[in-house]
Amino acid sequence: MKRFVHTVLSQRVVFGAGTFAELGDELTRFDGQRALVLSTPDQRLLAQATAAKLGAKAVGVFDRAAMHVPIETVDAARSFARSLGADCVVAVGGGSTIGLAKALALEPGLRVVAVPTTYAGSEMTPIYGITESGAKRTGRDPRVLPSTVIYDPDLTRSLPAATSVMSGINAVAHAAEALYAVDRSPITDLLAQEGIAALARAVPVLARSMADVSAVQEQARVDALYGAWLCGSVLGSVSLALHHKLCHILGGSFDLPHAHTHAIVLPHALAYNAAAAPDAMRKIRRALGGESAAQGAYDLAAGAGLSMAMRDIGFKAEDLDSACRLALEHPYPNPRALEPRAIRQLLQDAFDGVRPVR
Ligand code: NAD
């Protein structure tokens, strides 16, 4: 075994169907008395129900969380929190809502309880991002790590099937890249493999209609949230590589939808790195099933009915060259050196939605 460093992040995780009901008790554990509940506009009713459930422990609802955490939203939420004298925030939602909570953890320094309702995994990472004048500034800071996370699979019942699939594969992408990250450890390897396997079991079932309320579907929701926890944990512990770099560019500079972009790009990023990271690829292939890691990732997403071409999610062919140029700037550490022609071909393959040949 090689030398490694593994930092254990300190969080309390409460997992299981029905655990959302314990939110008030969780606030009491750290003497949270004036919670501001955060959500997107789409999840306003859930946020209002959360505040009602908390009773006197909730001082208000801020329901304007938005993708990529715009500074204007952050400023409005900070003023609102200060005006109410909030002493903590409860973020109910996906990565966008939890991202806003992290901004409030930075300033004015509020404690965060996260109740994730997607599989993006932000709740397990000390990574934050705030978008100002069109540019997303990201960083790592232990202060933004939610102190308590409540994973209740019942809250994912309302997630549309296609969103569940994309979000689940977004989580797989975190763990797949963790398996070849420069600073991986035996612990992150274990978490990543278990996380991918749980999501590989869940995604084909989640792809079925939301009307399916069978025990199999309920189990898939449990598996998916469990996988999301593990995949988010490794995302918080290692450096990101080529796949995440590409997705940050495609989302940040070309406004492509976050989770769907991850699902499309992952097979091609894995194919690009395959020869340079054979051990990681073996582990990913085993966890996903299939002939190769890249084909396994492609088949999981395509088999669940996702469109696999960037051309179908708003990317324009004339932007391929500039995306390639941006991908080569300030590269993240990656097992295979970044070769301009091969990266351009990777983007072309993702644009066309072709299945990797191996
Ligand atoms: P999201 O939070 O933007 O949610 C997408 C939409 O789905 C929103 O309208 C939301 O209200 C709705 N939604 C969420 N859960 C739902 C549910 N259970 N039922 C019905 N609707 C629901 O999307 P996301 O993919 O969760 O998060 C993406 C964002 O998170 C990106 O900005 C990404 O950069 C960020 N992110 C950050 C980290 C990190 O570590 N900092 C990690 C992963 C993702």
Coordinates of N, CA and C in Angstrom, one line a residue, residues 264-353:
I264 N -23.7 12.8 -19.8 CA -23.2 12.7 -21.2 C -21.7 12.6 -21.2
V265 N -21.0 13.4 -20.5 CA -19.5 13.5 -20.6 C -18.8 12.3 -19.9
L266 N -19.4 11.8 -18.9 CA -18.6 10.7 -18.1 C -18.1 9.6 -18.9
P267 N -18.9 9.0 -19.8 CA -18.3 7.8 -20.6 C -17.1 8.2 -21.4
H268 N -17.1 9.5 -21.9 CA -16.0 9.9 -22.8 C -14.7 10.3 -22.0
A269 N -15.0 10.8 -20.8 CA -13.8 11.2 -19.9 C -13.2 9.8 -19.4
L270 N -14.0 8.8 -19.2 CA -13.5 7.5 -18.7 C -12.7 6.9 -19.9
A271 N -13.2 7.0 -21.1 CA -12.6 6.4 -22.3 C -11.2 7.1 -22.5
Y272 N -11.2 8.4 -22.3 CA -10.0 9.2 -22.4 C -8.9 8.7 -21.5
N273 N -9.3 8.4 -20.2 CA -8.3 8.1 -19.2 C -8.1 6.6 -19.1
A274 N -8.8 5.8 -19.9 CA -8.8 4.3 -19.6 C -7.4 3.7 -19.5
A275 N -6.5 4.0 -20.5 CA -5.2 3.3 -20.5 C -4.3 3.9 -19.5
A276 N -4.6 5.1 -19.0 CA -3.7 5.7 -18.0 C -4.1 5.3 -16.6
A277 N -5.3 4.7 -16.4 CA -5.7 4.4 -15.0 C -6.4 3.0 -15.0
P278 N -5.7 1.9 -15.4 CA -6.3 0.6 -15.6 C -6.9 0.1 -14.3
D279 N -6.3 0.3 -13.2 CA -6.8 -0.2 -11.9 C -8.2 0.4 -11.6
A280 N -8.2 1.8 -11.7 CA -9.5 2.5 -11.4 C -10.6 2.0 -12.4
M281 N -10.2 1.8 -13.7 CA -11.2 1.4 -14.6 C -11.8 0.0 -14.3
R282 N -10.9 -0.9 -13.8 CA -11.4 -2.2 -13.4 C -12.4 -2.1 -12.3
K283 N -12.1 -1.2 -11.3 CA -13.0 -1.1 -10.2 C -14.3 -0.4 -10.6
I284 N -14.3 0.5 -11.5 CA -15.5 1.2 -12.0 C -16.3 0.1 -12.8
R285 N -15.6 -0.6 -13.7 CA -16.3 -1.6 -14.5 C -17.0 -2.6 -13.6
R286 N -16.3 -3.1 -12.6 CA -16.9 -4.1 -11.7 C -18.1 -3.5 -11.0
A287 N -18.0 -2.3 -10.6 CA -19.2 -1.7 -9.8 C -20.4 -1.4 -10.7
L288 N -20.1 -1.0 -12.0 CA -21.1 -0.7 -12.9 C -21.7 -1.9 -13.7
G289 N -20.8 -2.9 -13.9 CA -21.2 -4.0 -14.8 C -20.8 -3.5 -16.2
G290 N -20.8 -4.4 -17.2 CA -20.5 -4.0 -18.6 C -19.1 -4.4 -19.0
E291 N -18.8 -4.2 -20.3 CA -17.5 -4.6 -20.8 C -16.4 -3.7 -20.4
S292 N -16.6 -2.4 -20.2 CA -15.6 -1.5 -19.8 C -16.2 -0.4 -19.0
A293 N -15.4 0.3 -18.2 CA -15.9 1.4 -17.4 C -16.7 2.4 -18.3
A294 N -16.1 2.8 -19.4 CA -16.7 3.8 -20.3 C -18.0 3.3 -20.8
Q295 N -18.0 2.1 -21.3 CA -19.3 1.5 -21.9 C -20.3 1.3 -20.8
G296 N -19.9 0.9 -19.6 CA -20.8 0.7 -18.5 C -21.5 2.1 -18.1
A297 N -20.7 3.2 -18.1 CA -21.3 4.5 -17.8 C -22.3 4.9 -18.9
Y298 N -21.9 4.6 -20.1 CA -22.8 5.0 -21.3 C -24.1 4.2 -21.2
D299 N -24.0 2.9 -21.0 CA -25.2 2.0 -21.0 C -26.1 2.3 -19.8
L300 N -25.5 2.7 -18.7 CA -26.4 3.0 -17.5 C -27.3 4.2 -17.9
A301 N -26.7 5.2 -18.5 CA -27.4 6.5 -18.8 C -28.4 6.3 -20.0
A302 N -27.8 5.7 -21.0 CA -28.6 5.5 -22.3 C -29.8 4.5 -22.0
G303 N -29.4 3.5 -21.2 CA -30.4 2.4 -20.9 C -31.5 3.0 -20.1
A304 N -31.3 4.1 -19.3 CA -32.3 4.7 -18.5 C -33.1 5.7 -19.3
G305 N -32.8 5.8 -20.6 CA -33.6 6.7 -21.5 C -33.1 8.1 -21.7
L306 N -31.8 8.4 -21.2 CA -31.3 9.7 -21.4 C -30.8 9.9 -22.8
S307 N -31.0 11.1 -23.3 CA -30.3 11.5 -24.5 C -28.8 11.7 -24.2
M308 N -28.0 11.1 -25.0 CA -26.5 11.1 -24.7 C -25.7 12.0 -25.6
A309 N -26.4 13.0 -26.3 CA -25.7 13.9 -27.1 C -25.8 15.3 -26.6
M310 N -24.6 16.0 -26.5 CA -24.7 17.4 -26.1 C -25.5 18.3 -27.1
R311 N -25.5 17.8 -28.4 CA -26.3 18.6 -29.3 C -27.8 18.7 -28.9
D312 N -28.2 17.7 -28.2 CA -29.6 17.7 -27.8 C -29.9 18.5 -26.5
I313 N -28.9 19.0 -25.8 CA -29.2 19.7 -24.6 C -28.7 21.2 -24.7
G314 N -28.6 21.6 -26.0 CA -28.4 23.1 -26.2 C -27.0 23.5 -26.5
F315 N -26.1 22.5 -26.7 CA -24.7 22.9 -27.1 C -24.6 23.0 -28.6
K316 N -23.9 24.0 -29.0 CA -23.8 24.3 -30.5 C -22.4 23.8 -31.0
A317 N -22.5 23.3 -32.2 CA -21.2 22.7 -32.8 C -20.2 23.8 -32.9
E318 N -20.5 25.0 -33.2 CA -19.5 26.1 -33.4 C -18.8 26.4 -32.1
D319 N -19.3 25.9 -30.9 CA -18.6 26.2 -29.7 C -17.7 25.1 -29.3
L320 N -17.5 24.0 -30.1 CA -16.7 22.9 -29.7 C -15.2 23.4 -29.5
D321 N -14.7 24.2 -30.5 CA -13.3 24.6 -30.4 C -13.1 25.4 -29.2
S322 N -14.0 26.4 -28.9 CA -13.7 27.2 -27.7 C -13.8 26.4 -26.4
A323 N -14.7 25.4 -26.4 CA -14.8 24.6 -25.2 C -13.5 23.8 -25.0
C324 N -13.0 23.3 -26.1 CA -11.7 22.6 -26.0 C -10.6 23.5 -25.5
R325 N -10.5 24.7 -26.0 CA -9.5 25.7 -25.6 C -9.6 25.9 -24.1
L326 N -10.8 26.1 -23.6 CA -11.0 26.4 -22.2 C -10.6 25.1 -21.3
A327 N -10.9 24.0 -21.9 CA -10.6 22.7 -21.1 C -9.1 22.6 -20.9
L328 N -8.3 23.1 -21.8 CA -6.9 23.0 -21.7 C -6.2 24.0 -20.8
E329 N -7.0 25.1 -20.5 CA -6.5 26.1 -19.6 C -6.6 25.6 -18.1
H330 N -5.6 25.9 -17.3 CA -5.6 25.6 -15.9 C -6.2 24.2 -15.6
P331 N -5.5 23.2 -16.2 CA -6.1 21.8 -16.1 C -6.0 21.3 -14.6
Y332 N -7.0 20.4 -14.3 CA -7.0 19.7 -13.0 C -6.0 18.6 -13.2
P333 N -5.5 18.1 -12.1 CA -4.6 16.9 -12.2 C -5.4 15.7 -12.8
N334 N -4.8 15.0 -13.7 CA -5.5 14.0 -14.5 C -4.5 12.8 -14.8
P335 N -4.9 11.6 -14.8 CA -4.0 10.5 -15.1 C -3.3 10.6 -16.4
R336 N -4.1 11.0 -17.5 CA -3.5 11.1 -18.8 C -3.3 12.6 -19.1
A337 N -2.1 13.0 -19.6 CA -1.9 14.4 -20.0 C -2.9 14.8 -20.9
L338 N -3.2 16.1 -20.9 CA -4.3 16.6 -21.8 C -3.7 16.9 -23.2
E339 N -4.2 16.1 -24.2 CA -3.7 16.2 -25.5 C -4.8 17.0 -26.3
P340 N -4.4 18.1 -26.9 CA -5.5 19.0 -27.5 C -6.3 18.2 -28.6
R341 N -5.7 17.4 -29.4 CA -6.5 16.8 -30.5 C -7.5 15.7 -29.9
A342 N -6.9 15.0 -28.9 CA -7.8 14.0 -28.2 C -8.9 14.6 -27.4
I343 N -8.6 15.7 -26.8 CA -9.7 16.4 -26.0 C -10.8 16.9 -27.0
R344 N -10.3 17.4 -28.1 CA -11.3 17.9 -29.1 C -12.2 16.8 -29.6
Q345 N -11.5 15.6 -29.8 CA -12.3 14.4 -30.2 C -13.3 14.0 -29.1
L346 N -12.8 14.0 -27.9 CA -13.7 13.7 -26.8 C -15.0 14.5 -26.8
L347 N -14.7 15.8 -27.0 CA -15.9 16.7 -27.0 C -16.8 16.4 -28.2
Q348 N -16.2 16.1 -29.3 CA -17.0 15.8 -30.5 C -17.8 14.5 -30.2
D349 N -17.2 13.5 -29.6 CA -18.0 12.3 -29.3 C -19.1 12.6 -28.4
A350 N -18.9 13.4 -27.4 CA -20.0 13.8 -26.4 C -21.0 14.6 -27.2
F351 N -20.6 15.4 -28.1 CA -21.6 16.2 -28.9 C -22.5 15.3 -29.7
D352 N -21.8 14.3 -30.3 CA -22.6 13.4 -31.2 C -23.3 12.3 -30.4
G353 N -22.9 12.1 -29.2 CA -23.5 11.1 -28.3 C -23.2 9.6 -28.7

